Amino acid sequence: GAGVSQTPSNKVTEKGKYVELRCDPISGHTALYWYRQSLGQGPEFLIYFQGTGAADDSGLPNDRFFAVRPEGSVSTLKIQRTERGDSAVYLCASSLTSRNTGELFFGEGSRLTVL
Amino acid sequence: AQKITQTQPGMFVQEKEAVTLDCTYDTSDPSYGLFWYKQPSSGEMIFLIYQGSYDQQNATEGRYSLNFQKARKSANLVISASQLGDSAMYFCAMKIYNQGGKLIFGQGTELSVKP
């Protein structure tokens, strides 16, 4: 597709379960970003990749959160032992590179609800 | 630490009138970019306008202009001739270029356009 694609769009899970959220960036974009947005708040940075490597993971809240991008395209955000506080919209974005002045292109997000 | 502050949680404007959404930022780094995004109720983040720290002129994109006052560290968004479709959340964001490509977002301002 032409834009950033995120799946699933909605995920409901139980506390303690494992969750994977997938992001397919715009073709050719080497930089990929994950953000978390709680209700009424601005997006909060989690991690970004330049190519296959995590260039900055300083926003990951704890070691239950992990993200991969093994082939430099699709990325998966993995959350272990989910907690109710993890409920949020997880946004993925991509850009041509991380070093240009261009904007980030966002997907429509994956809404995670932890019961 | 880098920070973006949006002090207006909500704003109202009459259709066809202009409105200014405030944004102040905090960084000691001389090389940065400032961005505004619109987030309608559908949830997608839509890029509106960009201003580089070294740009001499204020950025404009159609009905959007950015009032960049570097000494005051402010980057206010001006929307001229408001339309009903402008009703949305608006986020100001900053990218520090020697710290990679991540955007740091403010808390957002909810704009409501009245007919």
Short mmCIF file of C-alpha atoms in Angstrom, two decimals:
data_model
loop_
_atom_site.label_atom_id
_atom_site.label_comp_id
_atom_site.label_asym_id
_atom_site.label_seq_id
_atom_site.Cartn_x
_atom_site.Cartn_y
_atom_site.Cartn_z
CA GLY A 1 0.00 0.00 0.00
CA ALA A 2 0.92 3.63 -0.25
CA GLY A 3 0.86 4.44 3.46
CA VAL A 4 2.04 3.00 6.76
CA SER A 5 0.01 -0.07 7.61
CA GLN A 6 -0.56 -1.31 11.16
CA THR A 7 -2.18 -4.53 12.29
CA PRO A 8 -4.26 -5.32 14.19
CA SER A 9 -6.26 -2.11 14.35
CA ASN A 10 -7.77 -3.28 17.62
CA LYS A 11 -6.52 -5.80 20.13
CA VAL A 12 -8.21 -6.79 23.38
CA THR A 13 -6.23 -9.02 25.69
CA GLU A 14 -6.14 -10.13 29.28
CA LYS A 15 -3.65 -9.00 31.86
CA GLY A 16 -0.52 -11.11 31.75
CA LYS A 17 -0.83 -12.13 28.09
CA TYR A 18 1.71 -11.57 25.32
CA VAL A 19 0.92 -9.22 22.44
CA GLU A 20 2.51 -8.47 19.09
CA LEU A 21 1.75 -5.38 17.03
CA ARG A 22 2.91 -5.15 13.43
CA CYS A 23 3.94 -2.18 11.32
CA ASP A 24 4.57 -2.16 7.58
CA PRO A 25 6.24 1.15 6.62
CA ILE A 26 6.12 3.04 3.37
CA SER A 27 8.25 1.27 0.78
CA GLY A 28 11.78 2.66 0.71
CA HIS A 29 11.59 4.36 4.09
CA THR A 30 14.60 3.32 6.12
CA ALA A 31 13.57 4.91 9.41
CA LEU A 32 10.72 3.45 11.47
CA TYR A 33 9.33 4.76 14.75
CA TRP A 34 7.02 3.45 17.45
CA TYR A 35 4.98 5.76 19.66
CA ARG A 36 2.38 5.18 22.36
CA GLN A 37 -0.56 7.54 22.77
CA SER A 38 -2.76 7.48 25.82
CA LEU A 39 -6.18 9.11 25.79
CA GLY A 40 -5.94 12.89 25.70
CA GLN A 41 -2.15 12.90 25.48
CA GLY A 42 0.44 13.51 22.82
CA PRO A 43 2.33 10.58 21.28
CA GLU A 44 5.12 9.32 23.51
CA PHE A 45 8.28 8.08 21.80
CA LEU A 46 9.20 4.44 22.36
CA ILE A 47 11.87 3.36 19.87
CA TYR A 48 13.14 4.02 16.40
CA PHE A 49 15.03 1.99 13.83
CA GLN A 50 17.39 3.12 11.13
CA GLY A 51 17.48 0.09 8.88
CA THR A 52 17.52 -3.09 10.92
CA GLY A 53 19.09 -1.69 14.06
CA ALA A 54 17.43 0.11 16.93
CA ALA A 55 19.03 3.56 16.83
CA ASP A 56 17.28 4.81 19.96
CA ASP A 57 15.26 2.67 22.37
CA SER A 58 15.31 5.16 25.22
CA GLY A 59 11.53 5.44 25.30
CA LEU A 60 10.76 1.80 26.02
CA PRO A 61 9.19 1.90 29.50
CA ASN A 62 10.61 -1.39 30.79
CA ASP A 63 11.95 -4.75 29.68
CA ARG A 64 8.47 -6.08 28.93
CA PHE A 65 8.58 -4.05 25.73
CA PHE A 66 10.71 -5.12 22.80
CA ALA A 67 10.72 -4.33 19.09
CA VAL A 68 12.40 -5.89 16.08
CA ARG A 69 12.89 -5.06 12.43
CA PRO A 70 14.86 -8.03 11.13
CA GLU A 71 14.91 -7.20 7.43
CA GLY A 72 14.78 -3.43 7.61
CA SER A 73 11.16 -3.19 6.55
CA VAL A 74 8.33 -4.62 8.67
CA SER A 75 8.63 -4.11 12.41
CA THR A 76 6.96 -5.88 15.32
CA LEU A 77 6.42 -4.38 18.76
CA LYS A 78 6.23 -7.09 21.38
CA ILE A 79 4.75 -6.65 24.84
CA GLN A 80 5.15 -9.39 27.42
CA ARG A 81 3.04 -9.90 30.54
CA THR A 82 0.70 -7.09 29.60
CA GLU A 83 -0.64 -4.79 32.30
CA ARG A 84 -3.76 -2.62 32.34
CA GLY A 85 -1.53 0.44 32.13
CA ASP A 86 -0.30 -0.72 28.72
CA SER A 87 -3.72 0.11 27.26
CA ALA A 88 -3.18 2.80 24.64
CA VAL A 89 -2.98 3.41 20.91
CA TYR A 90 0.36 2.32 19.52
CA LEU A 91 1.37 4.40 16.54
CA CYS A 92 3.97 3.50 13.96
CA ALA A 93 5.59 6.01 11.64
CA SER A 94 8.22 5.94 8.93
CA SER A 95 10.42 8.46 7.15
CA LEU A 96 12.85 8.34 4.26
CA THR A 97 15.77 8.48 6.67
CA SER A 98 16.17 9.58 10.26
CA ARG A 99 18.54 12.35 9.30
CA ASN A 100 16.51 14.41 6.89
CA THR A 101 14.24 17.28 7.71
CA GLY A 102 11.19 15.55 6.34
CA GLU A 103 8.13 14.63 8.26
CA LEU A 104 7.19 11.30 9.74
CA PHE A 105 4.30 9.49 8.06
CA PHE A 106 2.02 7.80 10.57
CA GLY A 107 -0.19 4.75 10.41
CA GLU A 108 -3.67 4.70 11.89
CA GLY A 109 -2.49 2.94 15.01
CA SER A 110 -3.21 -0.25 16.91
CA ARG A 111 -5.55 0.23 19.84
CA LEU A 112 -4.56 -2.10 22.67
CA THR A 113 -6.94 -2.78 25.54
CA VAL A 114 -5.73 -4.85 28.45
CA LEU A 115 -8.55 -6.14 30.64
CA ALA B 1 16.00 18.22 28.45
CA GLN B 2 14.04 18.83 25.30
CA LYS B 3 10.41 19.67 25.81
CA ILE B 4 7.39 20.93 23.90
CA THR B 5 4.64 22.81 25.74
CA GLN B 6 1.16 23.50 24.45
CA THR B 7 -0.74 25.46 27.07
CA GLN B 8 -4.18 25.50 25.43
CA PRO B 9 -6.03 22.23 26.06
CA GLY B 10 -9.00 23.44 24.02
CA MET B 11 -9.79 26.27 21.65
CA PHE B 12 -12.94 27.47 19.89
CA VAL B 13 -13.04 29.49 16.68
CA GLN B 14 -15.84 30.71 14.47
CA GLU B 15 -15.90 29.35 10.94
CA LYS B 16 -13.99 31.54 8.46
CA GLU B 17 -12.02 33.26 11.20
CA ALA B 18 -8.30 32.84 11.94
CA VAL B 19 -6.97 31.05 15.01
CA THR B 20 -3.53 30.76 16.64
CA LEU B 21 -2.45 27.64 18.48
CA ASP B 22 0.45 28.19 20.86
CA CYS B 23 3.61 26.11 21.12
CA THR B 24 6.78 26.76 23.06
CA TYR B 25 9.84 24.55 23.03
CA ASP B 26 12.93 24.06 25.10
CA THR B 27 16.28 22.97 23.74
CA SER B 28 19.86 24.19 23.92
CA ASP B 29 20.75 22.54 20.64
CA PRO B 30 21.02 25.01 17.73
CA SER B 31 19.93 22.56 15.03
CA TYR B 32 16.33 21.39 15.21
CA GLY B 33 13.07 21.26 13.34
CA LEU B 34 9.55 22.10 14.44
CA PHE B 35 6.49 20.32 13.10
CA TRP B 36 2.73 20.58 13.44
CA TYR B 37 0.43 17.60 13.04
CA LYS B 38 -3.35 17.37 12.94
CA GLN B 39 -5.14 14.37 14.44
CA PRO B 40 -8.85 14.12 13.57
CA SER B 41 -11.16 11.82 15.49
CA SER B 42 -10.21 9.01 13.10
CA GLY B 43 -6.83 8.94 14.84
CA GLU B 44 -4.45 9.37 11.91
CA MET B 45 -1.64 11.91 12.36
CA ILE B 46 -1.52 14.31 9.41
CA PHE B 47 1.56 16.44 8.80
CA LEU B 48 0.76 20.14 8.32
CA ILE B 49 3.89 22.27 8.33
CA TYR B 50 7.61 22.31 9.12
CA GLN B 51 10.06 25.01 10.26
CA GLY B 52 13.82 24.52 10.49
CA SER B 53 15.78 26.34 13.18
CA TYR B 54 17.94 28.06 10.57
CA ASP B 55 15.09 29.08 8.31
CA GLN B 56 14.93 32.86 8.01
CA GLN B 57 11.32 33.06 6.91
CA ASN B 58 8.20 31.71 8.55
CA ALA B 59 6.87 28.58 6.89
CA THR B 60 3.53 28.65 5.09
CA GLU B 61 1.44 25.85 3.60
CA GLY B 62 -1.87 26.97 2.18
CA ARG B 63 -4.05 28.14 5.08
CA TYR B 64 -1.39 27.15 7.61
CA SER B 65 1.48 29.37 8.68
CA LEU B 66 4.00 28.98 11.43
CA ASN B 67 4.86 32.05 13.50
CA PHE B 68 8.45 31.22 14.45
CA GLN B 69 10.00 33.41 17.13
CA LYS B 70 13.38 31.88 17.85
CA ALA B 71 14.40 34.16 20.70
CA ARG B 72 11.18 33.39 22.51
CA LYS B 73 11.35 29.71 21.56
CA SER B 74 7.85 29.74 20.21
CA ALA B 75 6.39 28.15 17.09
CA ASN B 76 2.72 29.03 16.97
CA LEU B 77 0.45 27.63 14.27
CA VAL B 78 -1.88 30.06 12.55
CA ILE B 79 -4.86 28.68 10.67
CA SER B 80 -6.57 31.24 8.46
CA ALA B 81 -10.19 31.06 7.29
CA SER B 82 -11.11 28.15 9.59
CA GLN B 83 -13.30 25.40 8.20
CA LEU B 84 -15.50 22.89 9.99
CA GLY B 85 -13.11 20.17 8.90
CA ASP B 86 -10.34 21.82 10.89
CA SER B 87 -11.91 20.55 14.11
CA ALA B 88 -9.30 18.13 15.49
CA MET B 89 -6.41 17.74 17.91
CA TYR B 90 -3.28 19.64 16.92
CA PHE B 91 0.18 18.62 18.07
CA CYS B 92 3.40 20.56 17.99
CA ALA B 93 6.58 18.49 17.78
CA MET B 94 10.34 18.98 17.71
CA LYS B 95 13.20 17.00 16.22
CA ILE B 96 16.78 17.56 17.42
CA TYR B 97 18.98 16.70 14.47
CA ASN B 98 22.05 15.48 16.28
CA GLN B 99 19.91 13.17 18.38
CA GLY B 100 18.46 11.15 15.56
CA GLY B 101 15.10 11.36 13.91
CA LYS B 102 12.59 11.03 16.72
CA LEU B 103 9.91 13.65 17.24
CA ILE B 104 9.06 14.92 20.70
CA PHE B 105 5.39 15.88 20.94
CA GLY B 106 3.48 18.34 23.06
CA GLN B 107 0.24 17.55 24.87
CA GLY B 108 -1.93 18.86 22.07
CA THR B 109 -4.69 21.42 21.62
CA GLU B 110 -8.23 20.44 20.72
CA LEU B 111 -9.65 22.88 18.19
CA SER B 112 -13.39 23.16 17.67
CA VAL B 113 -14.69 25.19 14.74
CA LYS B 114 -18.19 26.58 15.21
CA PRO B 115 -20.54 27.14 12.25
#
